[in-house]
Amino acid sequence: MTKDHVTLKDIARIAGVSTATASLALSGDSRVNVKTRRAVEEVAKRLKYVPNEIGRSLRAKKAETIALIFPNTTHFAFSHPYFVQLLEGITEVLVENSFHLLLSTAPSEADEAAAYDKILRNRRADGIILWPASIRDRNIQRIVESGYPVVYLGKWHHDEVVTVEREEFGGAYKATEHLIKQGRRKLVMISGPLDYQVSIERVEGFKRALQDHQILFEPWMVVEKDFSMEAGVEAANELLESGHRFDGIFAANDRMAIGAMKGLQQAGITIPGDVAVVGCDNIEMAAMTSPTLTTIDQPMREIGAIAARKLIALLNREDIGEKQTVVPSQLIIRESCGAEA
Amino acid sequence: MTKDHVTLKDIARIAGVSTATASLALSGDSRVNVKTRRAVEEVAKRLKYVPNEIGRSLRAKKAETIALIFPNTTHFAFSHPYFVQLLEGITEVLVENSFHLLLSTAPSEADEAAAYDKILRNRRADGIILWPASIRDRNIQRIVESGYPVVYLGKWHHDEVVTVEREEFGGAYKATEHLIKQGRRKLVMISGPLDYQVSIERVEGFKRALQDHQILFEPWMVVEKDFSMEAGVEAANELLESGHRFDGIFAANDRMAIGAMKGLQQAGITIPGDVAVVGCDNIEMAAMTSPTLTTIDQPMREIGAIAARKLIALLNREDIGEKQTVVPSQLIIRESCGAEA
DNA sequence: TGGGTTTATTAAATCGATTTAAAAGATAGG
DNA sequence: CCTATCTTTTAAATCGATTTAATAAACCCA
């Protein structure tokens, strides 16, 4: 390392001005003489000067960075196929605004409280996009209500909090209603873990659709599983073994739906002949299964983009528009529900 | 905001010492009197002091942060299901070492050069984990050979560069050989884009396996596609339309393999009866298809962890062990190849 | 030409921590 | 009691940029 790094000081020295002038010149301040500015710019360009953002951040008291936090209790969210879409939506907007993205996870549930506290205070990020966790996770509450700029990717129980959420209830309702319209009335649902708000809402949507069509809901109709494909297989087996008759399944995500189809088919049950299946998420695979999977499309990319935009607006103290945004979901009709597409 | 943020100065003032002593005390320096240290610690704890890492970074000239860079030409890599596993492996190690992870993407190919230059110089990250891009991407070369601490996730053409790579050639070889051992000799390969080193190596592995078993290779045996499921379907159709006979397919990833199976089945071809299929990656879905997919397991989580560990060692000027690491892949036998598992 | 503006430039403070070198205080030995 | 040594503490510099307030220079008009 002959020399380390070219700093503003170097530029100033070589251009024969003070660092103040150099700084002002590079920021295009009108106070500095055009000729001087040109000279400074020329030197900066020649030396390939790139400002040290750490120094800049310290002075500006902002990091131009936002953190995407995954609470420990959602660690498995990482395996969600659409996590990547969310990320794409977020980065797209951040790049446009010259922001950086810090990905944050806690080492373990025990360290979690401390870890979040640090994120909130060490000033490495200016704001947070928060992925929902178990409703039992106390840390979430701490972050959301800390006054720190936060966008929460789900429903929150009071409306001061900025949220961007999928249409969970409505999506589940649409899916269930679609099954009913196909003439299925003996419906069951494969739910995700019920300590997640998301799961609760989807179950509510399912129930409401039944109710609106005069179908009596009974507790056995909901099987609680963990979102994985393997769990979908198990759910199918358990339902079959239970002896209850059913002719339609709404699964809270495509992975479980695909697992369930696998389980049913292995038991010799035809889809959609014997049982119709509707999933949720519209992952790439949903178009590849046999039969292809009818599902609810959740525009995760858009959600990421909206969340990022709101957070940046929040940081810039600009108008963020509506505080709560619900991004509509859409029913994608394929083969597994027995409808004409 | 009654008051903004508690700083070291506050701690020092309240504990009745200088900031120097406070800093020394909190870092456990032996020079400060035990009693003083206790007092300072007590105040820090009471006020929930968390050091501003921006200030610390500026002074220390390091950010305790590494960047994971996705070149623009690999943007679609984001959709790789195992991207998430890579991320998990990386974050696991980073968290252990109190490092942060910055996710970096360039807005467009045009801005790419400038964007990387900035990452290299703005000191926001101390080192880089670099995902491979098209071999035509000139920016990659710039980063790798910049002297900046870099771990490259692929093969590089000279051995000064620290790399962690999957056993691409070997994996493809194993997959192909397995097909041959099942009695298939009319083999084809569905490859990823051939301007990727990864693709080239997998094709080489395929060719070598043919050669070692006295099967003549011909150019039509390799179909170049873009890694998506949809592309797999197309590949199958093109192969069928070409009129060439084949009884075995090696696909360079599971997504294309799954698409190809779909395409074949739609054309009434049975798997593995008429055509055996082997994929690559072992994504969750591979265990759910009908038939289940034989594939090559690529331990992405481990690769991420190793890469992160090496990079941190590099930053700490510790011994990093071997500069080039090849993580072995493993053949996972399921139904699609017609073998007894 | 001199007083009043305008225009350009810069010295110095600042952000929040760390670290060095120097000062102050305590202790011991003669 | 005085010097030498050891232990603690602190003032001040530093990291790299930005910004304010002050100064310097140029310009204008009577």
mmCIF file with all atom_site columns, N, CA and C in Angstrom, chain B residues 236-273:
data_model
loop_
_atom_site.group_PDB
_atom_site.id
_atom_site.type_symbol
_atom_site.label_atom_id
_atom_site.label_alt_id
_atom_site.label_comp_id
_atom_site.label_asym_id
_atom_site.label_entity_id
_atom_site.label_seq_id
_atom_site.pdbx_PDB_ins_code
_atom_site.Cartn_x
_atom_site.Cartn_y
_atom_site.Cartn_z
_atom_site.occupancy
_atom_site.B_iso_or_equiv
_atom_site.pdbx_formal_charge
_atom_site.auth_seq_id
_atom_site.auth_comp_id
_atom_site.auth_asym_id
_atom_site.auth_atom_id
_atom_site.pdbx_PDB_model_num
ATOM 1   N N  . ALA B 1 236 ? -37.168 -29.093 -23.533 1.00 0.00 ? 236 ALA B N  1
ATOM 2   C CA . ALA B 1 236 ? -37.734 -30.414 -23.807 1.00 0.00 ? 236 ALA B CA 1
ATOM 3   C C  . ALA B 1 236 ? -38.420 -30.416 -25.170 1.00 0.00 ? 236 ALA B C  1
ATOM 4   N N  . ASN B 1 237 ? -39.206 -29.401 -25.414 1.00 0.00 ? 237 ASN B N  1
ATOM 5   C CA . ASN B 1 237 ? -39.921 -29.333 -26.689 1.00 0.00 ? 237 ASN B CA 1
ATOM 6   C C  . ASN B 1 237 ? -38.966 -29.264 -27.870 1.00 0.00 ? 237 ASN B C  1
ATOM 7   N N  . GLU B 1 238 ? -37.947 -28.444 -27.733 1.00 0.00 ? 238 GLU B N  1
ATOM 8   C CA . GLU B 1 238 ? -36.987 -28.326 -28.832 1.00 0.00 ? 238 GLU B CA 1
ATOM 9   C C  . GLU B 1 238 ? -36.297 -29.649 -29.095 1.00 0.00 ? 238 GLU B C  1
ATOM 10  N N  . LEU B 1 239 ? -35.940 -30.323 -28.028 1.00 0.00 ? 239 LEU B N  1
ATOM 11  C CA . LEU B 1 239 ? -35.265 -31.605 -28.199 1.00 0.00 ? 239 LEU B CA 1
ATOM 12  C C  . LEU B 1 239 ? -36.166 -32.608 -28.901 1.00 0.00 ? 239 LEU B C  1
ATOM 13  N N  . LEU B 1 240 ? -37.434 -32.604 -28.494 1.00 0.00 ? 240 LEU B N  1
ATOM 14  C CA . LEU B 1 240 ? -38.369 -33.535 -29.111 1.00 0.00 ? 240 LEU B CA 1
ATOM 15  C C  . LEU B 1 240 ? -38.547 -33.211 -30.592 1.00 0.00 ? 240 LEU B C  1
ATOM 16  N N  . GLU B 1 241 ? -38.692 -31.932 -30.884 1.00 0.00 ? 241 GLU B N  1
ATOM 17  C CA . GLU B 1 241 ? -38.896 -31.518 -32.271 1.00 0.00 ? 241 GLU B CA 1
ATOM 18  C C  . GLU B 1 241 ? -37.678 -31.766 -33.149 1.00 0.00 ? 241 GLU B C  1
ATOM 19  N N  . SER B 1 242 ? -36.517 -31.759 -32.528 1.00 0.00 ? 242 SER B N  1
ATOM 20  C CA . SER B 1 242 ? -35.279 -31.916 -33.300 1.00 0.00 ? 242 SER B CA 1
ATOM 21  C C  . SER B 1 242 ? -35.215 -33.283 -33.968 1.00 0.00 ? 242 SER B C  1
ATOM 22  N N  . GLY B 1 243 ? -35.956 -34.232 -33.442 1.00 0.00 ? 243 GLY B N  1
ATOM 23  C CA . GLY B 1 243 ? -35.952 -35.562 -34.043 1.00 0.00 ? 243 GLY B CA 1
ATOM 24  C C  . GLY B 1 243 ? -34.847 -36.469 -33.516 1.00 0.00 ? 243 GLY B C  1
ATOM 25  N N  . HIS B 1 244 ? -33.892 -35.904 -32.798 1.00 0.00 ? 244 HIS B N  1
ATOM 26  C CA . HIS B 1 244 ? -32.838 -36.737 -32.226 1.00 0.00 ? 244 HIS B CA 1
ATOM 27  C C  . HIS B 1 244 ? -33.425 -37.637 -31.148 1.00 0.00 ? 244 HIS B C  1
ATOM 28  N N  . ARG B 1 245 ? -32.939 -38.868 -31.074 1.00 0.00 ? 245 ARG B N  1
ATOM 29  C CA . ARG B 1 245 ? -33.405 -39.777 -30.031 1.00 0.00 ? 245 ARG B CA 1
ATOM 30  C C  . ARG B 1 245 ? -32.547 -39.563 -28.793 1.00 0.00 ? 245 ARG B C  1
ATOM 31  N N  . PHE B 1 246 ? -33.144 -39.609 -27.624 1.00 0.00 ? 246 PHE B N  1
ATOM 32  C CA . PHE B 1 246 ? -32.360 -39.536 -26.377 1.00 0.00 ? 246 PHE B CA 1
ATOM 33  C C  . PHE B 1 246 ? -33.108 -40.272 -25.275 1.00 0.00 ? 246 PHE B C  1
ATOM 34  N N  . ASP B 1 247 ? -32.354 -40.816 -24.338 1.00 0.00 ? 247 ASP B N  1
ATOM 35  C CA . ASP B 1 247 ? -32.985 -41.560 -23.250 1.00 0.00 ? 247 ASP B CA 1
ATOM 36  C C  . ASP B 1 247 ? -32.529 -41.063 -21.874 1.00 0.00 ? 247 ASP B C  1
ATOM 37  N N  . GLY B 1 248 ? -31.761 -39.971 -21.876 1.00 0.00 ? 248 GLY B N  1
ATOM 38  C CA . GLY B 1 248 ? -31.322 -39.424 -20.594 1.00 0.00 ? 248 GLY B CA 1
ATOM 39  C C  . GLY B 1 248 ? -31.018 -37.942 -20.711 1.00 0.00 ? 248 GLY B C  1
ATOM 40  N N  . ILE B 1 249 ? -31.398 -37.185 -19.679 1.00 0.00 ? 249 ILE B N  1
ATOM 41  C CA . ILE B 1 249 ? -31.129 -35.744 -19.675 1.00 0.00 ? 249 ILE B CA 1
ATOM 42  C C  . ILE B 1 249 ? -30.391 -35.372 -18.400 1.00 0.00 ? 249 ILE B C  1
ATOM 43  N N  . PHE B 1 250 ? -29.333 -34.621 -18.570 1.00 0.00 ? 250 PHE B N  1
ATOM 44  C CA . PHE B 1 250 ? -28.730 -33.969 -17.408 1.00 0.00 ? 250 PHE B CA 1
ATOM 45  C C  . PHE B 1 250 ? -29.012 -32.479 -17.550 1.00 0.00 ? 250 PHE B C  1
ATOM 46  N N  . ALA B 1 251 ? -29.714 -31.923 -16.563 1.00 0.00 ? 251 ALA B N  1
ATOM 47  C CA . ALA B 1 251 ? -30.021 -30.496 -16.610 1.00 0.00 ? 251 ALA B CA 1
ATOM 48  C C  . ALA B 1 251 ? -29.128 -29.774 -15.607 1.00 0.00 ? 251 ALA B C  1
ATOM 49  N N  . ALA B 1 252 ? -28.647 -28.599 -15.997 1.00 0.00 ? 252 ALA B N  1
ATOM 50  C CA . ALA B 1 252 ? -27.670 -27.892 -15.167 1.00 0.00 ? 252 ALA B CA 1
ATOM 51  C C  . ALA B 1 252 ? -28.274 -27.299 -13.897 1.00 0.00 ? 252 ALA B C  1
ATOM 52  N N  . ASN B 1 253 ? -29.582 -27.298 -13.784 1.00 0.00 ? 253 ASN B N  1
ATOM 53  C CA . ASN B 1 253 ? -30.180 -26.998 -12.475 1.00 0.00 ? 253 ASN B CA 1
ATOM 54  C C  . ASN B 1 253 ? -31.545 -27.661 -12.346 1.00 0.00 ? 253 ASN B C  1
ATOM 55  N N  . ASP B 1 254 ? -32.034 -27.717 -11.144 1.00 0.00 ? 254 ASP B N  1
ATOM 56  C CA . ASP B 1 254 ? -33.291 -28.419 -10.885 1.00 0.00 ? 254 ASP B CA 1
ATOM 57  C C  . ASP B 1 254 ? -34.472 -27.729 -11.539 1.00 0.00 ? 254 ASP B C  1
ATOM 58  N N  . ARG B 1 255 ? -34.409 -26.423 -11.595 1.00 0.00 ? 255 ARG B N  1
ATOM 59  C CA . ARG B 1 255 ? -35.547 -25.709 -12.170 1.00 0.00 ? 255 ARG B CA 1
ATOM 60  C C  . ARG B 1 255 ? -35.733 -26.123 -13.624 1.00 0.00 ? 255 ARG B C  1
ATOM 61  N N  . MET B 1 256 ? -34.647 -26.133 -14.384 1.00 0.00 ? 256 MET B N  1
ATOM 62  C CA . MET B 1 256 ? -34.769 -26.559 -15.783 1.00 0.00 ? 256 MET B CA 1
ATOM 63  C C  . MET B 1 256 ? -35.135 -28.038 -15.865 1.00 0.00 ? 256 MET B C  1
ATOM 64  N N  . ALA B 1 257 ? -34.611 -28.834 -14.944 1.00 0.00 ? 257 ALA B N  1
ATOM 65  C CA . ALA B 1 257 ? -34.934 -30.264 -14.940 1.00 0.00 ? 257 ALA B CA 1
ATOM 66  C C  . ALA B 1 257 ? -36.434 -30.459 -14.734 1.00 0.00 ? 257 ALA B C  1
ATOM 67  N N  . ILE B 1 258 ? -36.977 -29.716 -13.800 1.00 0.00 ? 258 ILE B N  1
ATOM 68  C CA . ILE B 1 258 ? -38.405 -29.832 -13.517 1.00 0.00 ? 258 ILE B CA 1
ATOM 69  C C  . ILE B 1 258 ? -39.230 -29.379 -14.717 1.00 0.00 ? 258 ILE B C  1
ATOM 70  N N  . GLY B 1 259 ? -38.802 -28.287 -15.323 1.00 0.00 ? 259 GLY B N  1
ATOM 71  C CA . GLY B 1 259 ? -39.485 -27.814 -16.528 1.00 0.00 ? 259 GLY B CA 1
ATOM 72  C C  . GLY B 1 259 ? -39.421 -28.864 -17.633 1.00 0.00 ? 259 GLY B C  1
ATOM 73  N N  . ALA B 1 260 ? -38.260 -29.465 -17.778 1.00 0.00 ? 260 ALA B N  1
ATOM 74  C CA . ALA B 1 260 ? -38.084 -30.466 -18.836 1.00 0.00 ? 260 ALA B CA 1
ATOM 75  C C  . ALA B 1 260 ? -38.991 -31.672 -18.579 1.00 0.00 ? 260 ALA B C  1
ATOM 76  N N  . MET B 1 261 ? -39.074 -32.087 -17.335 1.00 0.00 ? 261 MET B N  1
ATOM 77  C CA . MET B 1 261 ? -39.944 -33.223 -17.021 1.00 0.00 ? 261 MET B CA 1
ATOM 78  C C  . MET B 1 261 ? -41.383 -32.890 -17.404 1.00 0.00 ? 261 MET B C  1
ATOM 79  N N  . LYS B 1 262 ? -41.754 -31.680 -17.055 1.00 0.00 ? 262 LYS B N  1
ATOM 80  C CA . LYS B 1 262 ? -43.105 -31.230 -17.396 1.00 0.00 ? 262 LYS B CA 1
ATOM 81  C C  . LYS B 1 262 ? -43.322 -31.305 -18.915 1.00 0.00 ? 262 LYS B C  1
ATOM 82  N N  . GLY B 1 263 ? -42.360 -30.784 -19.640 1.00 0.00 ? 263 GLY B N  1
ATOM 83  C CA . GLY B 1 263 ? -42.460 -30.774 -21.101 1.00 0.00 ? 263 GLY B CA 1
ATOM 84  C C  . GLY B 1 263 ? -42.558 -32.185 -21.666 1.00 0.00 ? 263 GLY B C  1
ATOM 85  N N  . LEU B 1 264 ? -41.722 -33.057 -21.167 1.00 0.00 ? 264 LEU B N  1
ATOM 86  C CA . LEU B 1 264 ? -41.718 -34.428 -21.661 1.00 0.00 ? 264 LEU B CA 1
ATOM 87  C C  . LEU B 1 264 ? -43.044 -35.119 -21.349 1.00 0.00 ? 264 LEU B C  1
ATOM 88  N N  . GLN B 1 265 ? -43.483 -34.971 -20.115 1.00 0.00 ? 265 GLN B N  1
ATOM 89  C CA . GLN B 1 265 ? -44.711 -35.643 -19.706 1.00 0.00 ? 265 GLN B CA 1
ATOM 90  C C  . GLN B 1 265 ? -45.902 -35.165 -20.521 1.00 0.00 ? 265 GLN B C  1
ATOM 91  N N  . GLN B 1 266 ? -45.916 -33.888 -20.837 1.00 0.00 ? 266 GLN B N  1
ATOM 92  C CA . GLN B 1 266 ? -47.008 -33.355 -21.648 1.00 0.00 ? 266 GLN B CA 1
ATOM 93  C C  . GLN B 1 266 ? -47.004 -33.987 -23.032 1.00 0.00 ? 266 GLN B C  1
ATOM 94  N N  . ALA B 1 267 ? -45.802 -34.385 -23.472 1.00 0.00 ? 267 ALA B N  1
ATOM 95  C CA . ALA B 1 267 ? -45.701 -35.011 -24.793 1.00 0.00 ? 267 ALA B CA 1
ATOM 96  C C  . ALA B 1 267 ? -45.910 -36.520 -24.689 1.00 0.00 ? 267 ALA B C  1
ATOM 97  N N  . GLY B 1 268 ? -46.297 -36.969 -23.497 1.00 0.00 ? 268 GLY B N  1
ATOM 98  C CA . GLY B 1 268 ? -46.608 -38.387 -23.337 1.00 0.00 ? 268 GLY B CA 1
ATOM 99  C C  . GLY B 1 268 ? -45.398 -39.281 -23.090 1.00 0.00 ? 268 GLY B C  1
ATOM 100 N N  . ILE B 1 269 ? -44.300 -38.660 -22.787 1.00 0.00 ? 269 ILE B N  1
ATOM 101 C CA . ILE B 1 269 ? -43.088 -39.445 -22.534 1.00 0.00 ? 269 ILE B CA 1
ATOM 102 C C  . ILE B 1 269 ? -42.990 -39.761 -21.045 1.00 0.00 ? 269 ILE B C  1
ATOM 103 N N  . THR B 1 270 ? -42.654 -40.996 -20.720 1.00 0.00 ? 270 THR B N  1
ATOM 104 C CA . THR B 1 270 ? -42.597 -41.367 -19.307 1.00 0.00 ? 270 THR B CA 1
ATOM 105 C C  . THR B 1 270 ? -41.192 -41.190 -18.756 1.00 0.00 ? 270 THR B C  1
ATOM 106 N N  . ILE B 1 271 ? -41.172 -40.840 -17.460 1.00 0.00 ? 271 ILE B N  1
ATOM 107 C CA . ILE B 1 271 ? -39.911 -40.652 -16.754 1.00 0.00 ? 271 ILE B CA 1
ATOM 108 C C  . ILE B 1 271 ? -39.949 -41.545 -15.525 1.00 0.00 ? 271 ILE B C  1
ATOM 109 N N  . PRO B 1 272 ? -38.996 -42.371 -15.295 1.00 0.00 ? 272 PRO B N  1
ATOM 110 C CA . PRO B 1 272 ? -37.772 -42.540 -16.067 1.00 0.00 ? 272 PRO B CA 1
ATOM 111 C C  . PRO B 1 272 ? -37.872 -43.567 -17.183 1.00 0.00 ? 272 PRO B C  1
ATOM 112 N N  . GLY B 1 273 ? -39.066 -44.137 -17.410 1.00 0.00 ? 273 GLY B N  1
ATOM 113 C CA . GLY B 1 273 ? -39.173 -45.200 -18.418 1.00 0.00 ? 273 GLY B CA 1
ATOM 114 C C  . GLY B 1 273 ? -38.522 -44.836 -19.747 1.00 0.00 ? 273 GLY B C  1
#
